[in-house]
Amino acid sequence: MNRQNRKSGRRSPVASVSLLLIGLLATGGAYAAFTASTASAAVDLSSPEVIDQGAKLFAANCATCHGQQAQGTQNGPSLIGVGAASVDFQVGTGRMPMQASGPQAPSKPVQFEESQIKALAAYVASLAPGPAIPSESQLTGGDVAAGGELFRINCAMCHNVAGAGGALTEGKYAPVLKGVAPVHVYEAMLTGPQNMPAFNDLNLTPDDKKNIIAYLQYNEENPSAGGLELGSLGPVSEGLFLWIFGLGGIVALTVWITAKSN
Amino acid sequence: MAQNENGSSDIVPMTPPSGAVVGTGVVPADTFENPGLPPHRPRVTDLDPKKKKRAARFVVAMFWLSVIGSLFAIFAYMFFPIEDGNMASVRLNTLFMGLGIALSLLAIGIAAVHWGKAVMADKEGVDERHPVRGTEETRARAVEIFKEADEESGFSRRTLIRGGLIASLVAFPLPAIALFRGLAPMDVDPNTELKHTMWKKGLRLTQDPTGTPIKASDVTIGSAFQVIPEGLVDLPEHEKLDAKAKAAVLLVRLKPEDLNWTSEQRASWSYDGIVAYSKICTHVGCPVALYEQQTHHLLCPCHQSQFDIANECKVIFGPAARPLPQLPITVDSEGYLVATSDFTEPVGPSFWERSTS
C-alpha cells in the first residue's frame, strides 16, 4: 500500500525539504553575487550625478531629523562639515538611519547599498569640507607594536585592551572592535561618532591610525596565548567562571568525599 | 502583694498537680531524646563480592590512570616544546602539561578516597566525649615539670642569658622595618612628594607617549588628548613612571559657552574652551579617562565615579570625594599649550596629611 502511494506521485518529505534548500541557495547566491558586484564598483564622490542621487536619498531618508538642508533640527545634529568619512561610518555600520531614539545608536544591519552610502557621503561632503573617506593605502601596513602602545593610551580605557568593548554611563557603551572593518575604525577615530572623542590627524597622525588598525587586526587574527578568552572581559567573566566551576567543583568533591559509600 | 483589680481578695497561686516539679510548668513533656547512632547499614560492596571486586578494580585503574597522566605530562613537555617567539607553542605546552599533571593528581585522589570508602573495612566506632580538665595529679605534675625545667635550664636564675634571649628576639624583626621604610622615598619628605607633581609654570603640555608638544589649534572641539609634561619622556624609566603616575592629564576642548565656572580665576585656568584635568581619580587613584564628548562626563572605570567637565569636574556620581584637580593652562608665544603652575591641590586620593600644609 505504501509503495503504491509513492508510485502514485506523493513526494517524500526529504524531497520537498531539499527542493526548498536548493531554491533558497539559488536565490541567496544570486543575491550575494549581485550585491558583491555592486559593492566593488568604484564611485566618484565629486561627480554631480552622484551628489544629486545622494541629495535625493538624503531628502527621503535623513531629512526628517537632520533637516532638508542638513542644517539639523531639534531631533538631529547638523551635518554641515561632518564630511564623507562621518556618513560612511554612520550609514556603513548601520548606525544611521537610527531605529529609535535612545542613549546610543547601535550598530545594526546596513540599510543601504554600498553605492547609495557613497552617494549620501558625496552629498554631505558637497555641503562643506570635512574629513574624507580614507583610501585603502591608509589602512594597511601599520606597525603592530606601536599601534598597541597608542591603543592602550588612547582607546583601551573605553574599548578594553583587547577591543572587547565596555560600559559607559547611563546606558551608553564603547562597542566591541572585533569584526569592525578597518575603514570604519579609521573613520571613527577621525570623526568621533556619538560620545567617542575625535582624534584628528594632529592628535593621532595617519600613521598612528594605521598602526592602531594593524594592532586590532593582529589581535583579531592571533589567538590569545592564555587560552580561553572568556570574552576578554578580564576579572568579571574570569571571576564568574572560577566562582561557578572552580568553587562548584570543590564543593562537589567535598560532598563526594564525606558522603557515605552506598 | 498582688491585688485583684475588682476587689481586695489576693491572687491565689495555682496548686501544682501532684507529681509535677515546681518551676517546670512550661517545659513540654516531649523533650528531645538522644536518638543514638543510626543503625549500621552495610555497603553494596559488603553484600555483593562482585561489586567489591569491581570497586577494587576501579581503584587499581585510577592509580594506573594517574601513572598515564604523569607520563603524558612528560611526553607533552618533550613533544610540544616552547619555541622562541611562538606564543601558540607556549599555549600548547602549558595546556597539555597541565592536563597531564591534573589527571595524575586527580586520579590519585579519587583512587585513594574510593579505596577508603568502598573497599577498606567498614567499621563504625564511637569516641565518647570526656571532660577536658585533667586530674589534680596531672595538673600538679605539669606545674612540677615547668619548675624542674626552669631549675635545670636556669631561666630564672641566669638573668644575663635571659636578657640576651629577649634582646635578640626583639631585635630580629627590625631589619624588616628598615626594608619596608626603604620602599618609601628616602631623601625627600613623602608628604611633599604626594603634594607636588612635575608640572610647573611654563612647562609645555606634550602627547603621551611621544612627547610632542601640543598647539592650542591642534585641539579641535570634541578631541581628547592624553597629556604628559614636557621632558617626562627623557627621564630614566623608573622616575618616568613615578612622575607620570602623578602628572598624567586629560586635555579636552568644549565650546567655551558650555563651560560653567564658579569664579573668574577658575575660568582663567582654561584657554578658549580647552581644559586640562588630572587623570588620577580622587577616590583611590585609578586613571580616569573614559571621556564622553557629548555629555562632557568623565567616568572612572574602577568604581564608576563620574565627573562633569562642564562644571569644573564636580563629582556627579560614585564614591569619589572631590572634583578632579584642574591644571591651569595658557598658550605661549608660539601657540603651544603651557601650564601656568603646578596643580593647586594634591592630585589623587586622600591621605592623612593632605589638609596640612
Coordinates of C-alpha atoms in Angstrom, one line a residue:
Chain A
M1 CA 0.0 0.0 0.0
N2 CA 2.8 2.4 0.9
R3 CA 4.7 1.6 -2.2
Q4 CA 1.6 2.2 -4.3
N5 CA 1.2 5.6 -2.6
R6 CA 4.7 6.6 -3.6
K7 CA 4.3 5.4 -7.1
S8 CA 1.2 7.4 -7.4
G9 CA 3.2 10.6 -7.2
R10 CA 3.4 11.5 -3.5
R11 CA 6.8 13.0 -2.8
S12 CA 8.8 12.0 0.3
P13 CA 9.3 14.8 2.8
V14 CA 13.0 14.7 2.1
A15 CA 12.4 15.7 -1.4
S16 CA 10.4 18.8 -0.5
V17 CA 13.0 19.9 2.0
S18 CA 15.8 19.5 -0.5
L19 CA 13.8 21.4 -3.1
L20 CA 13.3 24.2 -0.7
L21 CA 17.0 24.2 0.2
I22 CA 18.0 24.4 -3.5
G23 CA 15.6 27.2 -4.1
L24 CA 16.9 29.2 -1.1
L25 CA 20.5 28.6 -2.1
A26 CA 19.9 29.7 -5.6
T27 CA 18.2 33.0 -4.7
G28 CA 20.6 33.7 -1.9
G29 CA 23.6 33.0 -4.1
A30 CA 22.3 35.2 -6.9
Y31 CA 21.5 38.0 -4.4
A32 CA 25.0 37.7 -2.9
A33 CA 26.6 37.8 -6.3
F34 CA 24.5 40.8 -7.3
T35 CA 25.3 42.8 -4.2
A36 CA 29.0 41.9 -4.4
S37 CA 29.2 43.2 -7.9
T38 CA 27.6 46.5 -7.0
A39 CA 29.8 46.9 -3.9
S40 CA 33.0 46.6 -5.9
A41 CA 32.0 49.3 -8.3
A42 CA 34.0 52.5 -7.6
V43 CA 32.0 55.6 -7.0
D44 CA 33.3 59.1 -7.9
L45 CA 32.3 61.2 -4.9
S46 CA 32.7 64.5 -6.8
S47 CA 30.5 63.8 -9.8
P48 CA 27.3 65.9 -9.9
E49 CA 25.1 62.8 -10.7
V50 CA 26.3 61.0 -7.6
I51 CA 25.8 64.1 -5.4
D52 CA 22.4 64.5 -6.9
Q53 CA 21.5 60.9 -6.2
G54 CA 22.8 61.4 -2.6
A55 CA 20.6 64.5 -2.2
K56 CA 17.5 62.6 -3.2
L57 CA 18.4 59.7 -0.8
F58 CA 19.1 62.3 1.9
A59 CA 15.7 64.0 1.4
A60 CA 13.9 60.7 1.6
N61 CA 15.8 59.1 4.5
C62 CA 17.6 61.6 6.6
A63 CA 16.0 65.0 6.3
T64 CA 13.2 64.2 8.9
C65 CA 15.8 64.5 11.7
H66 CA 18.7 66.3 10.1
G67 CA 16.7 68.9 8.2
Q68 CA 16.1 69.5 4.4
Q69 CA 19.5 71.3 4.0
A70 CA 21.2 69.0 6.6
Q71 CA 21.2 72.1 8.9
G72 CA 20.0 70.0 11.8
T73 CA 16.7 70.0 13.8
Q74 CA 15.9 69.5 17.4
N75 CA 15.9 65.8 16.7
G76 CA 19.2 65.5 15.0
P77 CA 22.5 67.4 14.7
S78 CA 23.6 69.5 11.7
L79 CA 25.6 67.5 9.2
I80 CA 27.3 70.5 7.6
G81 CA 31.1 69.9 7.7
V82 CA 31.0 66.4 9.2
G83 CA 32.5 65.1 5.9
A84 CA 32.2 61.9 3.9
A85 CA 34.0 59.8 6.5
S86 CA 31.3 60.5 9.1
V87 CA 28.5 59.5 6.7
D88 CA 30.4 56.4 5.5
F89 CA 30.9 55.3 9.2
Q90 CA 27.4 56.1 10.5
V91 CA 25.5 54.6 7.5
G92 CA 28.0 52.0 6.6
T93 CA 27.8 50.4 10.0
G94 CA 24.0 50.6 10.1
R95 CA 24.0 53.2 13.0
M96 CA 22.1 55.6 10.8
P97 CA 19.2 55.8 9.9
M98 CA 18.6 55.5 13.7
Q99 CA 15.9 52.9 14.6
A100 CA 14.7 54.6 17.8
S101 CA 15.9 57.4 20.0
G102 CA 18.0 56.2 22.9
P103 CA 21.2 56.7 24.8
Q104 CA 23.2 55.5 21.8
A105 CA 22.6 54.5 18.2
P106 CA 23.6 50.8 18.0
S107 CA 25.3 49.1 15.0
K108 CA 22.7 47.1 13.1
P109 CA 22.2 45.6 9.6
V110 CA 23.2 48.1 7.0
Q111 CA 20.1 49.8 5.4
F112 CA 21.7 50.9 2.1
E113 CA 23.7 49.5 -0.7
E114 CA 27.4 50.5 -1.0
S115 CA 26.7 52.8 -3.9
Q116 CA 23.9 54.5 -2.0
I117 CA 26.1 55.1 1.1
K118 CA 28.8 56.6 -1.2
A119 CA 26.2 58.9 -2.8
L120 CA 24.9 60.1 0.6
A121 CA 28.6 60.7 1.6
A122 CA 29.2 62.6 -1.6
Y123 CA 26.1 64.8 -0.9
V124 CA 27.1 65.6 2.7
A125 CA 30.7 66.2 1.6
S126 CA 29.5 68.7 -1.0
L127 CA 27.8 70.9 1.6
A128 CA 31.1 71.9 3.3
P129 CA 34.6 70.5 3.5
G130 CA 35.1 67.7 6.1
P131 CA 37.1 64.5 6.7
A132 CA 37.2 62.3 3.6
I133 CA 36.8 58.5 3.4
P134 CA 40.4 57.0 3.9
S135 CA 41.9 55.2 0.9
E136 CA 43.0 51.6 1.1
S137 CA 46.7 52.5 1.4
Q138 CA 45.9 54.4 4.6
L139 CA 44.6 51.2 6.3
T140 CA 47.3 48.6 5.7
G141 CA 50.9 48.0 6.6
G142 CA 50.9 49.5 10.1
D143 CA 53.3 48.7 13.0
V144 CA 51.6 46.4 15.5
A145 CA 53.8 47.2 18.5
A146 CA 53.5 51.0 18.0
G147 CA 49.7 50.6 17.5
G148 CA 49.4 48.6 20.7
E149 CA 51.0 51.3 22.7
L150 CA 48.8 54.0 21.2
F151 CA 45.7 51.8 21.6
R152 CA 46.5 51.3 25.3
I153 CA 47.0 55.0 25.9
N154 CA 44.1 56.4 23.8
C155 CA 41.5 53.7 23.3
A156 CA 41.8 50.8 25.8
M157 CA 40.1 52.7 28.7
C158 CA 36.8 52.5 27.0
H159 CA 37.2 49.8 24.3
N160 CA 39.1 47.3 26.6
V161 CA 42.7 46.4 26.0
A162 CA 41.6 43.6 23.6
G163 CA 39.0 45.7 21.9
A164 CA 36.2 43.7 23.6
G165 CA 34.2 46.9 24.4
G166 CA 32.9 48.2 27.7
A167 CA 30.2 50.0 29.5
L168 CA 29.9 53.8 29.9
T169 CA 27.4 55.9 31.8
E170 CA 23.6 55.8 31.6
G171 CA 23.2 53.0 29.0
K172 CA 26.0 54.2 26.7
Y173 CA 28.8 51.8 25.9
A174 CA 32.0 51.6 23.8
P175 CA 31.3 48.9 21.2
V176 CA 33.3 45.8 20.5
L177 CA 36.0 46.4 17.9
K178 CA 36.3 42.8 16.7
G179 CA 34.9 42.3 13.3
V180 CA 34.8 46.1 12.5
A181 CA 36.1 46.9 9.1
P182 CA 39.4 48.9 9.2
V183 CA 37.9 51.7 7.2
H184 CA 35.2 52.1 9.8
V185 CA 37.8 52.1 12.6
Y186 CA 39.7 54.8 10.8
E187 CA 36.6 56.9 10.2
A188 CA 35.5 56.5 13.9
M189 CA 38.9 57.8 15.1
L190 CA 38.8 60.7 12.6
T191 CA 35.3 61.9 13.2
G192 CA 34.5 60.9 16.8
P193 CA 31.0 59.4 16.4
Q194 CA 28.4 59.9 19.2
N195 CA 30.2 60.1 22.5
M196 CA 33.6 59.0 21.3
P197 CA 36.1 61.8 21.3
A198 CA 37.6 62.7 17.9
F199 CA 41.2 62.0 17.2
N200 CA 42.2 64.4 14.4
D201 CA 45.4 64.0 12.4
L202 CA 47.4 66.2 14.7
N203 CA 46.4 64.0 17.7
L204 CA 46.8 60.6 16.1
T205 CA 48.6 61.1 12.8
P206 CA 47.5 59.0 9.8
D207 CA 50.5 56.7 10.5
D208 CA 49.3 56.3 14.1
K209 CA 45.8 55.4 13.0
K210 CA 47.3 52.9 10.6
N211 CA 49.3 51.3 13.5
I212 CA 46.2 51.1 15.7
I213 CA 44.3 49.3 12.9
A214 CA 47.3 46.9 12.5
Y215 CA 47.2 46.2 16.2
L216 CA 43.4 45.5 16.2
Q217 CA 43.8 43.2 13.2
Y218 CA 46.7 41.3 14.8
N219 CA 44.6 40.9 17.9
E220 CA 41.7 39.5 15.9
E221 CA 43.8 37.1 13.8
N222 CA 46.0 35.7 16.6
P223 CA 44.5 33.5 19.3
S224 CA 45.1 34.5 22.9
A225 CA 48.3 32.9 24.3
G226 CA 46.5 32.5 27.6
G227 CA 43.9 30.0 26.1
L228 CA 40.2 30.5 26.6
E229 CA 39.5 34.3 26.4
L230 CA 36.0 34.3 28.1
G231 CA 35.2 37.4 26.1
S232 CA 38.4 39.2 27.1
L233 CA 36.4 40.9 29.8
G234 CA 39.0 40.4 32.5
P235 CA 38.1 39.8 36.1
V236 CA 34.4 39.9 35.6
S237 CA 34.0 36.8 33.4
E238 CA 37.1 35.1 34.7
G239 CA 36.0 35.5 38.3
L240 CA 32.5 34.3 37.5
F241 CA 33.9 31.3 35.7
L242 CA 36.0 30.4 38.7
W243 CA 33.3 31.0 41.3
I244 CA 30.9 28.8 39.4
F245 CA 33.1 26.0 38.1
G246 CA 36.1 26.2 40.4
L247 CA 34.3 26.5 43.7
G248 CA 31.4 24.3 42.3
G249 CA 33.9 21.6 41.6
I250 CA 35.5 21.8 45.1
V251 CA 32.0 21.7 46.7
A252 CA 31.1 18.7 44.6
L253 CA 34.3 16.8 45.5
T254 CA 33.9 17.7 49.2
V255 CA 30.3 16.3 49.2
W256 CA 31.6 13.1 47.4
I257 CA 34.5 12.6 49.9
T258 CA 32.3 13.0 53.0
A259 CA 29.3 11.1 51.7
K260 CA 28.9 7.5 53.0
S261 CA 29.5 4.8 50.4
N262 CA 26.2 3.1 49.5
Chain B
M1 CA 1.2 41.8 97.4
A2 CA -0.6 41.5 94.1
Q3 CA -4.2 42.7 94.2
N4 CA -7.2 41.8 92.0
E5 CA -8.5 45.0 90.3
N6 CA -12.1 44.3 91.2
G7 CA -11.6 43.6 94.9
S8 CA -9.3 43.1 97.7
S9 CA -9.0 39.4 97.6
D10 CA -5.5 38.1 96.9
I11 CA -4.5 36.4 93.7
V12 CA -4.1 32.8 94.7
P13 CA -1.3 30.8 93.0
M14 CA -2.4 27.6 91.3
T15 CA -1.6 24.5 93.2
P16 CA 0.6 22.3 91.0
P17 CA -0.8 18.8 90.1
S18 CA 0.6 16.0 92.2
G19 CA 4.0 14.7 91.0
A20 CA 4.9 17.9 89.0
V21 CA 8.2 19.7 89.8
V22 CA 7.6 23.3 90.7
G23 CA 9.1 25.7 88.1
T24 CA 8.9 23.2 85.2
G25 CA 5.3 24.0 84.2
V26 CA 6.3 25.3 80.7
V27 CA 8.7 22.5 79.8
P28 CA 7.0 20.4 77.2
A29 CA 6.7 16.7 78.0
D30 CA 8.2 15.5 74.7
T31 CA 11.7 16.7 75.3
F32 CA 14.3 15.8 72.6
E33 CA 15.7 12.4 73.3
N34 CA 19.1 11.2 72.2
P35 CA 18.2 9.1 69.2
G36 CA 21.5 7.2 69.5
L37 CA 23.5 6.1 66.5
P38 CA 21.7 5.2 63.3
P39 CA 21.7 1.5 62.6
H40 CA 24.7 0.2 60.7
R41 CA 24.0 -0.1 57.0
P42 CA 26.2 -2.4 55.1
R43 CA 27.5 -1.2 51.7
V44 CA 26.8 -2.8 48.4
T45 CA 30.4 -3.8 48.3
D46 CA 30.0 -5.7 51.6
L47 CA 26.9 -7.6 50.4
D48 CA 28.0 -8.4 46.8
P49 CA 31.5 -9.7 46.4
K50 CA 31.3 -8.9 42.6
K51 CA 30.8 -5.3 43.4
K52 CA 33.6 -5.3 45.8
K53 CA 35.9 -6.7 43.1
R54 CA 34.7 -4.1 40.7
A55 CA 35.4 -1.3 43.2
A56 CA 38.9 -2.7 43.8
R57 CA 39.5 -2.9 40.0
F58 CA 38.3 0.8 39.7
V59 CA 40.9 1.8 42.4
V60 CA 43.7 0.0 40.6
A61 CA 42.6 1.5 37.3
M62 CA 42.6 5.0 38.7
F63 CA 46.1 4.6 40.1
W64 CA 47.3 3.4 36.7
L65 CA 45.4 6.3 35.0
S66 CA 47.5 8.6 37.3
V67 CA 50.7 6.9 36.0
I68 CA 49.5 7.5 32.4
G69 CA 48.7 11.2 33.3
S70 CA 52.3 11.7 34.6
L71 CA 53.8 10.1 31.6
F72 CA 51.6 12.1 29.3
A73 CA 52.8 15.3 31.0
I74 CA 56.5 14.2 30.4
F75 CA 55.7 13.4 26.7
A76 CA 53.8 16.7 26.3
Y77 CA 56.8 18.6 27.6
M78 CA 59.0 16.8 25.1
F79 CA 56.7 16.9 22.0
F80 CA 55.2 20.3 22.5
P81 CA 58.3 22.4 23.3
I82 CA 58.2 26.1 23.8
E83 CA 59.6 27.8 20.7
D84 CA 61.1 31.2 20.9
G85 CA 58.6 33.9 19.8
N86 CA 55.8 31.5 19.2
M87 CA 53.0 32.2 21.6
A88 CA 50.9 29.3 20.3
S89 CA 53.6 26.8 21.3
V90 CA 53.6 28.2 24.9
R91 CA 49.8 27.7 25.0
L92 CA 50.0 24.1 23.8
N93 CA 52.9 23.3 26.1
T94 CA 51.3 24.6 29.2
L95 CA 47.8 23.2 28.2
F96 CA 49.0 19.6 27.7
M97 CA 51.4 19.6 30.7
G98 CA 48.7 21.0 32.9
L99 CA 46.2 18.4 31.7
G100 CA 48.7 15.6 32.3
I101 CA 49.6 16.7 35.8
A102 CA 46.0 17.4 36.7
L103 CA 45.0 13.9 35.6
S104 CA 47.8 12.3 37.5
L105 CA 47.0 14.1 40.8
L106 CA 43.2 13.9 40.5
A107 CA 43.3 10.2 39.7
I108 CA 45.5 9.5 42.8
G109 CA 43.0 11.4 45.0
I110 CA 39.9 9.7 43.5
A111 CA 41.6 6.3 43.9
A112 CA 42.6 6.9 47.5
V113 CA 39.1 8.2 48.5
H114 CA 37.3 5.4 46.7
W115 CA 39.6 2.8 48.2
G116 CA 38.9 4.1 51.7
K117 CA 35.1 4.4 51.1
A118 CA 34.2 1.3 49.2
V119 CA 37.0 -1.3 49.7
M120 CA 38.5 -0.9 53.1
A121 CA 36.7 -2.5 56.1
D122 CA 33.6 -0.6 57.1
K123 CA 33.6 -0.4 60.9
E124 CA 31.9 2.3 62.9
G125 CA 33.4 3.3 66.2
V126 CA 32.3 5.7 68.9
D127 CA 34.5 8.1 70.8
E128 CA 32.7 9.3 74.0
R129 CA 33.3 12.9 75.0
H130 CA 35.2 13.3 78.2
P131 CA 36.0 16.3 80.4
V132 CA 38.8 18.4 79.1
R133 CA 40.2 19.3 82.6
G134 CA 42.9 16.8 83.7
T135 CA 43.1 15.2 87.1
E136 CA 44.6 17.0 90.1
E137 CA 47.6 14.8 89.9
T138 CA 48.3 15.5 86.3
R139 CA 47.9 19.2 86.8
A140 CA 50.3 19.2 89.8
R141 CA 52.8 17.2 87.8
A142 CA 52.6 19.6 84.9
V143 CA 53.5 22.5 87.3
E144 CA 56.3 20.4 88.7
I145 CA 57.7 19.8 85.2
F146 CA 57.8 23.6 84.5
K147 CA 59.5 24.2 87.8
E148 CA 62.0 21.5 87.1
A149 CA 62.7 22.8 83.6
D150 CA 63.2 26.3 85.0
E151 CA 65.6 25.0 87.6
E152 CA 67.6 22.9 85.2
S153 CA 67.8 25.5 82.4
G154 CA 68.4 28.3 84.8
F155 CA 65.9 30.5 83.0
S156 CA 65.0 32.5 86.2
R157 CA 68.4 32.2 87.8
R158 CA 70.7 33.2 84.9
T159 CA 69.4 36.7 84.2
L160 CA 72.1 37.6 81.8
I161 CA 71.2 34.7 79.4
R162 CA 67.5 35.5 79.7
G163 CA 68.2 39.2 79.0
G164 CA 70.2 38.2 75.9
L165 CA 67.4 36.0 74.6
I166 CA 64.8 38.7 75.0
A167 CA 67.1 41.3 73.4
S168 CA 67.8 39.1 70.4
L169 CA 64.1 38.3 69.8
V170 CA 63.2 42.0 70.0
A171 CA 66.0 42.9 67.5
F172 CA 65.4 40.3 64.8
P173 CA 62.3 41.9 63.2
L174 CA 64.0 45.3 63.0
P175 CA 65.7 44.7 59.6
A176 CA 62.2 44.1 58.1
I177 CA 61.1 47.6 59.3
A178 CA 64.2 49.1 57.7
L179 CA 63.4 47.3 54.5
F180 CA 59.8 48.5 54.3
R181 CA 60.9 52.0 55.1
G182 CA 63.3 51.8 52.2
L183 CA 60.3 51.3 49.8
A184 CA 59.3 54.9 50.5
P185 CA 61.4 57.8 49.1
M186 CA 64.4 58.2 51.4
D187 CA 66.0 61.6 50.7
V188 CA 62.7 63.6 50.4
D189 CA 59.7 64.1 52.5
P190 CA 56.9 61.7 51.2
N191 CA 54.4 64.3 52.2
T192 CA 55.9 66.9 49.8
E193 CA 56.1 64.2 47.1
L194 CA 52.4 63.5 47.4
K195 CA 51.5 67.2 47.2
H196 CA 53.6 68.2 44.2
T197 CA 53.8 66.9 40.6
M198 CA 56.2 67.6 37.8
W199 CA 54.1 70.4 36.4
K200 CA 55.4 74.0 36.8
K201 CA 55.0 77.4 35.2
G202 CA 55.9 77.4 31.5
L203 CA 56.1 73.6 31.1
R204 CA 54.6 72.6 27.8
L205 CA 51.8 70.0 27.5
T206 CA 53.0 67.1 25.4
Q207 CA 51.4 64.0 24.0
D208 CA 51.7 60.6 25.6
P209 CA 53.8 58.6 24.6
T210 CA 55.8 60.6 22.1
G211 CA 56.3 63.9 24.0
T212 CA 55.2 66.0 21.0
P213 CA 54.2 69.5 22.2
I214 CA 50.5 70.3 21.6
K215 CA 49.4 73.6 19.9
A216 CA 46.1 75.0 21.0
S217 CA 44.9 74.9 17.4
D218 CA 45.5 71.1 17.3
V219 CA 42.8 70.6 19.9
T220 CA 39.6 70.7 18.0
I221 CA 36.2 70.6 19.7
G222 CA 35.4 67.0 20.8
S223 CA 39.1 66.0 20.9
A224 CA 40.7 64.2 23.8
F225 CA 44.5 64.3 24.3
Q226 CA 46.4 62.1 26.8
V227 CA 49.0 64.5 28.1
I228 CA 52.3 64.3 29.9
P229 CA 54.6 67.1 31.0
E230 CA 57.4 68.3 28.7
G231 CA 60.6 66.4 29.5
L232 CA 59.0 63.4 31.1
V233 CA 60.0 61.1 28.2
D234 CA 63.7 61.9 28.8
L235 CA 63.6 60.8 32.5
P236 CA 65.1 57.4 33.4
E237 CA 62.5 54.6 33.3
H238 CA 61.7 54.4 37.0
E239 CA 61.5 58.1 37.6
K240 CA 59.4 58.4 34.4
L241 CA 56.7 56.1 35.8
D242 CA 56.8 57.8 39.2
A243 CA 56.3 61.2 37.7
K244 CA 53.7 60.1 35.1
A245 CA 51.6 58.4 37.9
K246 CA 51.0 61.9 39.4
A247 CA 51.3 64.2 36.4
A248 CA 49.0 62.4 33.8
V249 CA 46.5 64.9 32.4
L250 CA 43.5 64.7 30.1
L251 CA 43.1 67.6 27.7
V252 CA 39.8 68.3 26.0
R253 CA 38.1 71.2 24.2
L254 CA 34.5 72.2 24.7
K255 CA 32.6 75.2 23.4
P256 CA 33.6 78.0 25.7
E257 CA 30.0 78.7 26.4
D258 CA 29.4 75.1 27.7
L259 CA 31.9 75.6 30.5
N260 CA 30.5 76.8 33.8
W261 CA 32.9 78.4 36.2
T262 CA 32.5 79.3 39.9
S263 CA 35.0 82.1 39.7
E264 CA 36.9 84.3 37.3
Q265 CA 40.1 82.8 38.5
R266 CA 39.0 79.3 37.7
A267 CA 37.8 80.5 34.2
S268 CA 41.3 81.9 33.6
W269 CA 42.8 78.4 34.0
S270 CA 41.3 77.4 30.7
Y271 CA 42.2 78.6 27.2
D272 CA 39.3 79.2 24.7
G273 CA 37.4 76.2 25.9
I274 CA 40.5 74.0 26.3
V275 CA 40.7 72.5 29.8
A276 CA 43.2 70.1 31.4
Y277 CA 42.3 67.9 34.3
S278 CA 44.3 65.4 36.4
K279 CA 43.6 61.9 35.3
I280 CA 44.2 60.5 38.7
C281 CA 40.9 59.7 40.4
T282 CA 40.4 61.3 43.8
H283 CA 38.9 58.1 45.1
V284 CA 41.7 55.6 45.0
G285 CA 43.8 56.9 42.1
C286 CA 42.7 54.9 39.1
P287 CA 43.3 56.7 35.7
V288 CA 40.0 58.5 34.8
A289 CA 40.0 58.8 31.0
L290 CA 36.6 57.4 29.8
Y291 CA 35.5 60.7 28.2
E292 CA 32.1 61.1 26.7
Q293 CA 32.4 64.1 24.3
Q294 CA 28.7 64.8 24.0
T295 CA 27.8 64.7 27.7
H296 CA 31.2 66.0 28.8
H297 CA 31.2 63.3 31.5
L298 CA 34.3 61.5 32.7
L299 CA 33.9 58.0 34.0
C300 CA 36.4 56.2 36.3
P301 CA 36.4 52.5 35.3
C302 CA 37.3 51.2 38.7
H303 CA 34.4 52.3 40.9
Q304 CA 32.2 54.3 38.4
S305 CA 32.8 57.7 39.8
Q306 CA 31.6 60.3 37.3
F307 CA 33.0 63.8 36.9
D308 CA 31.3 66.6 34.9
I309 CA 33.9 68.5 32.9
A310 CA 31.4 71.3 32.1
N311 CA 31.2 72.1 35.8
E312 CA 34.8 72.0 37.0
C313 CA 34.9 68.2 37.1
K314 CA 32.5 68.1 40.0
V315 CA 31.6 64.5 41.2
I316 CA 28.1 63.7 39.9
F317 CA 28.1 60.0 40.8
G318 CA 30.1 57.5 42.7
P319 CA 32.4 57.3 45.6
A320 CA 35.0 60.0 44.7
A321 CA 35.1 62.6 47.4
R322 CA 36.5 65.6 45.5
P323 CA 36.5 67.1 41.9
L324 CA 39.5 66.2 39.8
P325 CA 42.2 68.8 40.2
Q326 CA 42.4 71.2 37.3
L327 CA 45.8 72.1 35.7
P328 CA 45.9 75.9 35.0
I329 CA 47.0 76.3 31.3
T330 CA 47.5 79.0 28.8
V331 CA 49.4 79.4 25.5
D332 CA 53.0 80.6 24.9
S333 CA 54.2 82.9 22.2
E334 CA 54.5 80.1 19.7
G335 CA 50.9 78.9 20.3
Y336 CA 51.8 75.8 22.3
L337 CA 49.8 75.0 25.4
V338 CA 51.8 75.5 28.7
A339 CA 51.0 75.1 32.3
T340 CA 50.9 78.3 34.4
S341 CA 51.6 76.4 37.6
D342 CA 51.5 73.0 39.3
F343 CA 48.1 71.7 40.4
T344 CA 46.8 73.9 43.1
E345 CA 45.9 70.9 45.3
P346 CA 47.3 67.4 45.7
V347 CA 46.2 65.1 43.0
G348 CA 44.8 61.6 43.7
P349 CA 43.2 60.0 46.7
S350 CA 43.1 61.3 50.3
F351 CA 46.0 60.8 52.7
W352 CA 46.4 61.7 56.4
E353 CA 48.5 64.8 55.9
R354 CA 46.6 66.1 52.9
S355 CA 45.0 69.1 54.5
T356 CA 48.1 70.2 56.5
S357 CA 50.5 72.5 54.7

